[in-house]
């Protein structure tokens, strides 16, 4: 548990936040009348691409799990393909969950699916980067006392806070304020984004404050 | 005093019911009343005002019309007459509106838009209180001053055909009547034919003065298939032809007698876009009102747009038209166009009579009436009126007279409008004192329940109720004295007319004693807790209890639901809250299952409490609760990690799949009945099935559901009740076939629709039989105390009897709700609760959540209009109050009741520890009293909210009913618990 680790964590998280902010402002230079609410789907796509890209780059640069050995190209390719499949599966999985939560089955399919994509971007992509396509490891990280490094700890916090943000984002939908952002799924995607950003901000701070108590199995 | 926690909880809920009842009595204000109701008949009518000169008009003016026909069409929305539908389907009426001798109005009904209060409003001119909705089921005779009673006193002969409600409201008023019951909603031809068949005969006869016709068909069509159904057009066309028949007959009679008659066409309330009524959408409030008479002659080119008026205005207008005194409690003002054709002196006389009546009502209901602008206007116009009379009697210059007359008339109309408005506002006055007393009781009980959590949930499930020592303490007497003094002060102060003061001194004293005793109990419990808390904090060996994710979710969900009750939209869409929570609960369970299944071996948590350390500081306040909640499940995970190991292969798969099955079931149920407000108009499976085109599908579905119900229920019944269950479910199908909901395979179309009384009674007999067998088994288990299984079987039989009753009462398209409820209960019992070994508290709360969700899955909402009244008449020939109310209440709250009774039978059969049942009872009481207490406080603070009548009040009634049912459930729990401990 070194302070440098926490610092690195903080910088990577700041970069992620920066990518979200970029996804809000950059498209307006290229696209006519771009705004988050009106061209929501476009923004969803752009945001998810940006966040994925930043996550991948950070993963390649920072290499949080240093234990990974040098391995053959074919292994890497299969691993990458597996990751893609996992990502797609997680999108469908989230889509199914939204429908179970009451999202319309037939109308607004594209909206619901893109919402699933962005939520996967916020949750599954970091998981894939950090843990690889290993469901058991995922389950371990997301159960009590299962984390083994600050990276996993921050992953746990950001993912859970994205879920909570999404969950809370559904609350304004029944209110009769007639605001444009109450339309499905805008409030939920915004909630997910806020949750993700909040998680990115909170996790380094929380880890910093609790650095005395935190002792991981491996360290 | 030592009490079991179940008994204690039951007592608490019963006290809570009393408190809520008192609160409700205070919250729903008594309507504006004139105190001089009885001697009103003897009172002479107000004489014409005159300044100096004495007027010769001291009697009531003579009637304007010889005969009056009131044609009331239930659910006649304004656009059915004045809109495009009217033009298309009601040509004669449209002709009358546009060119005929008529005045048309859009009459605005007030809440609640339900038939009986609206009839009362039409005939008394007063605004019945909201609580009349509840009394809609059994309408006692109307004792208030009203047009019908006045007409009877004046010797008018009245005839009535139509909705029975009238006959109940006015039992001895009609010389001839034929009431039709409105409870077979699916019938929309016979109800109206019953009225129309008398018409020819009656119109030919001349021996009546008032004829009232109440047509129910239109409303029934609305309930069954909505306002855009093609049936509406047919019905409107039929109504139009009836109106034409009546009008021509009246006109031909007028040609002989040369005195004008009056024909009134009106609706009692409108119809929402889904076809129901009871709430406050514009479609439900606006009704058509037309006055047709040859006295209202009109020149060609005289265009009269329908004006907006109040529904209550009709009573005053009818009274004037019939030459009767205006009903004493009427808050309406005369519809002036009806007297426009009369001489000015008469016009002013009518206006004066109305204004005198309104100002008298104001005097009796508002202490500071002299400052009311309406009253001042009235005094002024009365003075002017006197001047006008003097000029008139002196036969003054007609020009001056005319101008002054016009001015007086304008003044009067203004005064009437203001008076009427301020009187209508008077209705919304709350009886704060009663509300306060009720709230205090409820909150004290809640505090007591909360404070006794640690004791009540310990292993013995017993607690020391600190009642007797404080009863003799100083605090008790002091509180009692202070409260009594307050009571005397409040009740003797000038302007209070509250219910609680109206109670006898003994009763009020009893309530005071109760309140102060509760206060003392709360105080001593608090003191004890502080002492205990100090002891615990000194004790470092105190074991740290962990909150599982499920506990956190349950706590947050309960809190969130409580908070959501403060927003009107969340109340309207409360079903969304529950669906959301139940879904999240399933996902949390899923997480728990998967973790237990896959991570059991490799990652058993080491004693690394470091992560918890962070939470501990924030959750320090909650720690007490957490410890007590988890006392009885000390480290579930570590103690029995092999719970899932014992399962065989396919069972393990079922455990893994079960959350998803439940989630899918919930999703299917959600699309069965759209409820709430915002999305209520969405197409749903229920409407699709209920429409007459899909009768075959509905029949197949109903038959399948009944078979599945039998398959799921029978497995734990004794042989007799198995047979009874099968026959009963068969009877349910026969009943539905008899009333024409479903078809037998050999039956092509439903020709002979009966009320199905025999079939329904057949099922009732089996329900009673099964319940009786169950009770017998329970008693046997208590007496013999030998066999534990007898009790389990008995409880299951009681449960299955309730299931059969629900199957009978549910509409056929709702039978899948019952099926899924049984299915989810079975799955959860087998694959979730048993393998994961949840404790009684968690299981109770899950049952409560699912019960609430099923309340909405049934198609209920927090709106009175969704209550299925027809359930109260299953198997009854005539209206019988007690069974009807019981059946309706059961059909409405079937979801929560079935889940609660499943909880009893599950806990007493599955758990070995004797305290589970009393823990469950305590938790159930606690979790049910949370929302009701919060809601009472919220509603008190929101009592001037715009939606108080349309959203918050119906919800309050539902909450009141819910706490009553909770009390019944808790008493049942306690009874079961008693038999348990004795045996
Ligand atoms: Zn009606
Ligand atoms: Zn109706």
Short mmCIF file of N, CA, C and O and ligand atoms in Angstrom, two decimals, chain B residues 74 115 219 223 269 277, ligand 2:
data_model
loop_
_atom_site.label_atom_id
_atom_site.label_comp_id
_atom_site.label_asym_id
_atom_site.label_seq_id
_atom_site.Cartn_x
_atom_site.Cartn_y
_atom_site.Cartn_z
N UNK B 74 -76.35 8.34 -16.19
CA UNK B 74 -75.15 8.13 -15.38
C UNK B 74 -73.91 8.22 -16.26
O UNK B 74 -73.83 7.57 -17.30
N UNK B 115 -71.50 7.96 -7.89
CA UNK B 115 -72.92 8.23 -8.11
C UNK B 115 -73.64 8.77 -6.87
O UNK B 115 -74.28 9.82 -6.95
N UNK B 219 -72.95 4.48 -18.14
CA UNK B 219 -71.87 4.32 -17.16
C UNK B 219 -71.32 2.90 -17.20
O UNK B 219 -70.10 2.69 -17.14
N UNK B 223 -67.55 1.59 -17.85
CA UNK B 223 -66.75 0.73 -16.96
C UNK B 223 -66.21 -0.48 -17.71
O UNK B 223 -65.10 -0.92 -17.46
N UNK B 269 -71.90 12.41 -13.11
CA UNK B 269 -70.45 12.62 -13.14
C UNK B 269 -70.02 12.27 -14.54
O UNK B 269 -70.82 11.77 -15.33
N UNK B 277 -64.58 6.27 -12.95
CA UNK B 277 -64.79 7.61 -12.39
C UNK B 277 -64.51 7.53 -10.90
O UNK B 277 -64.34 6.45 -10.36
ZN1 LIG C 2 -70.04 4.09 -12.54
#
